[in-house]
């Protein structure tokens, strides 16, 4: 194994990766279904021909900048492993800020009535699944426009034993939802300006679904549709929590203020100190 690992490191180094050894070790760990420590502990391990073929394929795919999550078909989020395919956006650590905000704002007790949550644009289902696992009385409606995406999200709900707590709906934002009032609405919508898409690194723009990235001309297209229309689906006093791009806090909070029906509008920063989440409550005297 040692010789093959060294070849992989050299191949990735030639391709310009900053941390070729780490990249190679992650690919080896995923391909061989072992912890990275075993790579060090058993350098003498003899690889089978199928293992060599798989590893060679993984390295060459990574050389072409295909994301590791798509190569290995898995990504960790909230200390859980999720199935990831090219149909869905790869979960980012920043989205854990949204989940943490959701959990901190959930004040219902375990023995109280069900906590109804709407997850708009569920993607791989990470937000819905974590909420269903972490909030005992949570019932989630998770939407996405693409059936192939919902298939991945359903698979992850089954993988983590919460499929009975999540109802998946094919919907373009609110288009196919029944008029049910939710305690909370969450979304990590596309928020990259269309003109900035080609500025993204090739790992992202060449492989991840464009529809999950493209926030239209000003990057605010989805917020402009979600924020006012959410009032029809949110209980009075209910909370809406949205992930945002790092420069969008003022614009998104402005959209909340402009409706006149939200209060306690707040911005939460991510681990790097950038604005990452905006949340607000529907006023108790608002319509709906």
Short mmCIF file of C-alpha atoms in Angstrom, two decimals:
data_model
loop_
_atom_site.label_atom_id
_atom_site.label_comp_id
_atom_site.label_asym_id
_atom_site.label_seq_id
_atom_site.Cartn_x
_atom_site.Cartn_y
_atom_site.Cartn_z
CA UNK A 1 0.00 0.00 0.00
CA UNK A 2 2.85 2.39 0.78
CA UNK A 3 4.09 2.52 -2.82
CA UNK A 4 0.60 3.10 -4.18
CA UNK A 5 -0.02 5.83 -1.62
CA UNK A 6 3.21 7.56 -2.63
CA UNK A 7 2.17 7.37 -6.29
CA UNK A 8 -1.18 8.94 -5.40
CA UNK A 9 0.47 11.74 -3.44
CA UNK A 10 2.80 12.45 -6.35
CA UNK A 11 -0.07 12.48 -8.85
CA UNK A 12 -2.09 14.92 -6.74
CA UNK A 13 0.97 17.07 -6.11
CA UNK A 14 1.61 17.34 -9.87
CA UNK A 15 -2.03 18.41 -10.28
CA UNK A 16 -1.43 21.36 -7.99
CA UNK A 17 -3.18 20.34 -4.77
CA UNK A 18 -1.98 22.18 -1.68
CA UNK A 19 -2.25 19.14 0.61
CA UNK A 20 -1.71 16.12 -1.64
CA UNK A 21 -0.95 13.72 1.22
CA UNK A 22 -4.14 14.58 3.07
CA UNK A 23 -6.14 14.31 -0.16
CA UNK A 24 -4.65 10.89 -0.90
CA UNK A 25 -5.23 9.64 2.64
CA UNK A 26 -8.89 10.69 2.55
CA UNK A 27 -9.40 8.89 -0.76
CA UNK A 28 -7.62 5.77 0.53
CA UNK A 29 -9.65 5.81 3.74
CA UNK A 30 -12.91 6.07 1.82
CA UNK A 31 -12.03 3.51 -0.83
CA UNK A 32 -10.72 0.90 1.60
CA UNK A 33 -13.36 1.62 4.28
CA UNK A 34 -10.70 2.08 6.97
CA UNK A 35 -9.70 4.90 9.29
CA UNK A 36 -6.82 7.11 8.17
CA UNK A 37 -4.76 5.78 11.08
CA UNK A 38 -4.74 2.29 9.52
CA UNK A 39 -2.94 3.70 6.50
CA UNK A 40 -0.01 4.50 8.82
CA UNK A 41 -0.30 1.36 10.93
CA UNK A 42 -0.40 -1.07 8.00
CA UNK A 43 1.79 0.34 5.22
CA UNK A 44 2.69 -3.23 4.25
CA UNK A 45 -0.91 -4.14 3.43
CA UNK A 46 -1.14 -5.73 -0.02
CA UNK A 47 -3.83 -4.13 -2.14
CA UNK A 48 -5.97 -6.30 -4.37
CA UNK A 49 -6.31 -5.46 -8.04
CA UNK A 50 -9.94 -4.26 -7.58
CA UNK A 51 -8.75 -2.01 -4.72
CA UNK A 52 -5.97 -0.61 -6.89
CA UNK A 53 -8.41 0.02 -9.74
CA UNK A 54 -10.81 1.83 -7.41
CA UNK A 55 -8.05 3.94 -5.88
CA UNK A 56 -6.58 4.79 -9.27
CA UNK A 57 -10.04 5.88 -10.46
CA UNK A 58 -10.59 7.98 -7.33
CA UNK A 59 -7.24 9.74 -7.70
CA UNK A 60 -7.76 10.52 -11.39
CA UNK A 61 -11.25 11.87 -10.68
CA UNK A 62 -9.82 14.10 -7.96
CA UNK A 63 -7.10 15.29 -10.34
CA UNK A 64 -9.96 16.58 -12.51
CA UNK A 65 -11.16 18.48 -9.41
CA UNK A 66 -14.26 16.38 -8.77
CA UNK A 67 -15.19 16.98 -5.11
CA UNK A 68 -14.24 14.24 -2.67
CA UNK A 69 -17.84 14.04 -1.40
CA UNK A 70 -19.02 12.99 -4.87
CA UNK A 71 -16.17 10.53 -5.32
CA UNK A 72 -16.79 8.84 -1.98
CA UNK A 73 -20.56 9.50 -2.09
CA UNK A 74 -20.54 10.66 1.51
CA UNK A 75 -20.05 13.79 3.61
CA UNK A 76 -20.05 14.40 7.34
CA UNK A 77 -22.47 16.97 8.73
CA UNK A 78 -23.32 17.48 12.41
CA UNK A 79 -21.08 14.45 13.15
CA UNK A 80 -23.33 12.26 10.96
CA UNK A 81 -22.46 10.68 7.61
CA UNK A 82 -24.78 11.58 4.73
CA UNK A 83 -25.06 10.04 1.29
CA UNK A 84 -24.11 12.64 -1.32
CA UNK A 85 -24.56 12.42 -5.10
CA UNK A 86 -23.95 14.95 -7.89
CA UNK A 87 -27.69 15.76 -7.81
CA UNK A 88 -27.30 17.61 -4.51
CA UNK A 89 -25.20 20.45 -3.15
CA UNK A 90 -22.43 19.29 -0.84
CA UNK A 91 -23.25 20.30 2.77
CA UNK A 92 -21.02 23.03 4.16
CA UNK A 93 -19.91 23.53 7.77
CA UNK A 94 -21.52 26.98 7.66
CA UNK A 95 -24.96 25.39 7.42
CA UNK A 96 -24.40 23.96 10.89
CA UNK A 97 -24.84 27.57 12.08
CA UNK A 98 -28.39 27.47 10.72
CA UNK A 99 -29.05 24.16 12.50
CA UNK A 100 -27.58 25.44 15.74
CA UNK A 101 -29.77 28.54 15.52
CA UNK A 102 -32.84 26.37 14.96
CA UNK A 103 -32.08 24.22 18.00
CA UNK A 104 -31.40 27.24 20.21
CA UNK A 105 -34.70 28.87 19.23
CA UNK A 106 -36.81 25.75 19.78
CA UNK A 107 -38.42 26.39 23.17
CA UNK A 108 -41.06 23.65 23.03
CA UNK A 109 -40.76 20.96 25.67
CA UNK A 110 -40.59 17.27 24.75
CA UNK A 111 -44.07 16.57 26.11
CA UNK A 112 -45.69 19.49 24.29
CA UNK A 113 -47.50 19.39 20.97
CA UNK A 114 -45.59 18.55 17.81
CA UNK A 115 -43.05 21.08 16.54
CA UNK A 116 -43.87 21.64 12.86
CA UNK A 117 -40.89 22.51 10.70
CA UNK A 118 -40.75 23.38 6.99
CA UNK A 119 -37.41 22.91 5.22
CA UNK A 120 -37.47 24.65 1.83
CA UNK A 121 -35.01 23.28 -0.74
CA UNK A 122 -33.95 20.35 1.40
CA UNK A 123 -31.19 19.13 -0.96
CA UNK A 124 -29.43 16.17 0.67
CA UNK A 125 -31.78 16.52 3.64
CA UNK A 126 -29.14 17.37 6.23
CA UNK A 127 -31.17 20.10 7.96
CA UNK A 128 -34.37 18.04 8.01
CA UNK A 129 -32.62 14.91 9.27
CA UNK A 130 -30.69 16.66 12.04
CA UNK A 131 -33.82 18.50 13.17
CA UNK A 132 -35.79 15.25 13.23
CA UNK A 133 -33.06 13.59 15.30
CA UNK A 134 -32.38 16.46 17.69
CA UNK A 135 -35.95 17.66 18.35
CA UNK A 136 -37.97 14.74 19.77
CA UNK A 137 -41.41 16.14 18.89
CA UNK A 138 -40.39 17.49 15.48
CA UNK A 139 -42.45 16.77 12.36
CA UNK A 140 -40.71 18.01 9.22
CA UNK A 141 -42.03 18.86 5.77
CA UNK A 142 -39.05 18.91 3.41
CA UNK A 143 -39.44 20.28 -0.11
CA UNK A 144 -37.40 20.33 -3.26
CA UNK A 145 -38.21 20.92 -6.91
CA UNK A 146 -36.25 17.97 -8.29
CA UNK A 147 -37.40 14.37 -7.71
CA UNK A 148 -33.80 13.09 -7.96
CA UNK A 149 -32.85 15.38 -5.09
CA UNK A 150 -35.75 14.19 -2.96
CA UNK A 151 -34.62 10.61 -3.58
CA UNK A 152 -31.25 11.40 -1.96
CA UNK A 153 -32.90 13.19 0.96
CA UNK A 154 -35.27 10.27 1.54
CA UNK A 155 -32.32 7.88 1.50
CA UNK A 156 -30.61 9.94 4.20
CA UNK A 157 -33.76 10.05 6.32
CA UNK A 158 -33.90 6.25 6.17
CA UNK A 159 -30.18 5.97 6.83
CA UNK A 160 -30.59 7.89 10.09
CA UNK A 161 -33.86 6.34 11.19
CA UNK A 162 -36.10 9.41 10.94
CA UNK A 163 -38.09 8.73 7.77
CA UNK A 164 -41.28 8.53 9.85
CA UNK A 165 -40.75 12.12 11.02
CA UNK A 166 -40.16 13.71 7.60
CA UNK A 167 -42.70 14.23 4.82
CA UNK A 168 -41.08 14.95 1.46
CA UNK A 169 -42.90 17.12 -1.06
CA UNK A 170 -41.99 18.08 -4.63
CA UNK A 171 -42.59 21.82 -4.61
CA UNK A 172 -41.19 25.03 -6.06
CA UNK A 173 -40.84 26.87 -2.75
CA UNK A 174 -44.50 27.06 -1.58
CA UNK A 175 -46.21 26.05 -4.83
CA UNK A 176 -47.47 22.59 -3.85
CA UNK A 177 -47.79 22.92 -0.10
CA UNK A 178 -51.10 22.67 1.75
CA UNK A 179 -51.99 25.71 3.84
CA UNK A 180 -50.51 24.39 7.09
CA UNK A 181 -49.06 26.75 9.68
CA UNK A 182 -45.56 25.89 10.85
CA UNK A 183 -43.71 26.71 14.05
CA UNK A 184 -40.56 27.30 12.04
CA UNK A 185 -39.45 27.64 8.42
CA UNK A 186 -35.81 27.08 7.46
CA UNK A 187 -33.98 27.32 4.17
CA UNK A 188 -30.49 27.42 2.72
CA UNK A 189 -31.48 28.85 -0.68
CA UNK A 190 -29.21 29.57 -3.66
CA UNK A 191 -27.59 32.95 -3.02
CA UNK A 192 -24.69 33.42 -5.45
CA UNK A 193 -25.21 36.19 -7.99
CA UNK A 194 -25.51 34.76 -11.50
CA UNK A 195 -22.66 37.00 -12.66
CA UNK A 196 -20.41 35.57 -9.93
CA UNK A 197 -20.98 31.89 -10.63
CA UNK A 198 -18.00 31.58 -12.95
CA UNK A 199 -15.77 33.06 -10.25
CA UNK A 200 -16.32 29.98 -8.08
CA UNK A 201 -13.55 27.39 -7.90
CA UNK A 202 -13.76 24.62 -10.48
CA UNK A 203 -14.52 22.03 -7.78
CA UNK A 204 -17.82 23.86 -7.25
CA UNK A 205 -18.95 25.33 -10.55
CA UNK A 206 -17.91 22.36 -12.71
CA UNK A 207 -19.53 19.71 -10.52
CA UNK A 208 -22.16 20.98 -8.10
CA UNK A 209 -25.73 21.59 -9.35
CA UNK A 210 -25.97 25.11 -10.74
CA UNK A 211 -29.59 25.41 -9.65
CA UNK A 212 -28.54 25.02 -6.02
CA UNK A 213 -26.07 27.90 -6.37
CA UNK A 214 -27.70 30.47 -8.66
CA UNK A 215 -29.42 33.18 -6.61
CA UNK A 216 -30.35 35.13 -9.77
CA UNK A 217 -29.13 38.59 -10.79
CA UNK A 218 -28.69 40.09 -7.33
CA UNK A 219 -28.36 36.85 -5.37
CA UNK A 220 -31.61 37.66 -3.56
CA UNK A 221 -34.17 36.06 -5.85
CA UNK A 222 -35.20 33.29 -3.48
CA UNK A 223 -35.28 35.53 -0.40
CA UNK A 224 -37.65 37.88 -2.21
CA UNK A 225 -40.05 34.99 -2.74
CA UNK A 226 -39.61 33.18 0.56
CA UNK A 227 -39.77 36.04 3.06
CA UNK A 228 -43.14 37.64 2.15
CA UNK A 229 -44.87 34.37 1.25
CA UNK A 230 -43.71 32.61 4.40
CA UNK A 231 -46.19 34.73 6.32
CA UNK A 232 -48.96 32.55 4.88
CA UNK A 233 -47.35 29.40 6.29
CA UNK A 234 -45.93 30.58 9.61
CA UNK A 235 -47.74 30.61 12.94
CA UNK A 236 -47.96 33.91 14.77
CA UNK A 237 -44.79 34.11 16.81
CA UNK A 238 -43.22 31.47 14.56
CA UNK A 239 -39.62 31.75 13.40
CA UNK A 240 -38.04 31.81 9.95
CA UNK A 241 -34.32 31.05 9.69
CA UNK A 242 -32.34 31.58 6.47
CA UNK A 243 -28.74 30.98 5.53
CA UNK A 244 -27.22 33.91 3.61
CA UNK A 245 -24.10 34.88 1.71
CA UNK A 246 -21.55 36.74 3.81
CA UNK A 247 -22.37 40.16 2.30
CA UNK A 248 -26.17 39.84 2.25
CA UNK A 249 -27.19 40.56 5.85
CA UNK A 250 -28.34 44.14 5.25
CA UNK A 251 -30.30 43.27 2.12
CA UNK A 252 -32.02 40.25 3.68
CA UNK A 253 -32.87 41.98 6.96
CA UNK A 254 -34.23 44.81 4.81
CA UNK A 255 -36.58 42.35 3.10
CA UNK A 256 -37.88 41.25 6.49
CA UNK A 257 -38.41 44.84 7.63
CA UNK A 258 -40.15 45.81 4.40
CA UNK A 259 -43.05 43.41 5.02
CA UNK A 260 -43.91 45.08 8.31
CA UNK A 261 -44.89 41.70 9.75
CA UNK A 262 -41.65 40.42 11.26
CA UNK A 263 -39.91 41.35 14.50
CA UNK A 264 -36.78 40.38 16.45
CA UNK A 265 -34.76 40.27 13.24
CA UNK A 266 -31.25 39.04 14.01
CA UNK A 267 -28.02 38.11 12.23
CA UNK A 268 -25.76 35.23 13.31
CA UNK A 269 -22.09 34.96 12.35
CA UNK A 270 -20.28 31.80 11.27
CA UNK A 271 -17.04 30.34 12.66
CA UNK A 272 -15.01 32.84 10.63
CA UNK A 273 -16.96 35.86 11.84
CA UNK A 274 -18.93 36.34 8.61
CA UNK A 275 -22.68 37.01 8.58
CA UNK A 276 -24.25 33.63 7.79
CA UNK A 277 -27.80 33.34 9.15
CA UNK A 278 -30.73 35.72 9.50
CA UNK A 279 -33.74 34.84 11.62
CA UNK A 280 -36.94 36.65 12.51
CA UNK A 281 -40.28 36.07 14.23
CA UNK A 282 -43.69 36.64 12.72
CA UNK A 283 -45.48 39.32 14.72
CA UNK A 284 -48.36 38.08 16.84
CA UNK A 285 -50.61 40.72 15.27
CA UNK A 286 -49.59 39.84 11.69
CA UNK A 287 -52.09 38.39 9.27
CA UNK A 288 -52.40 34.63 8.78
#
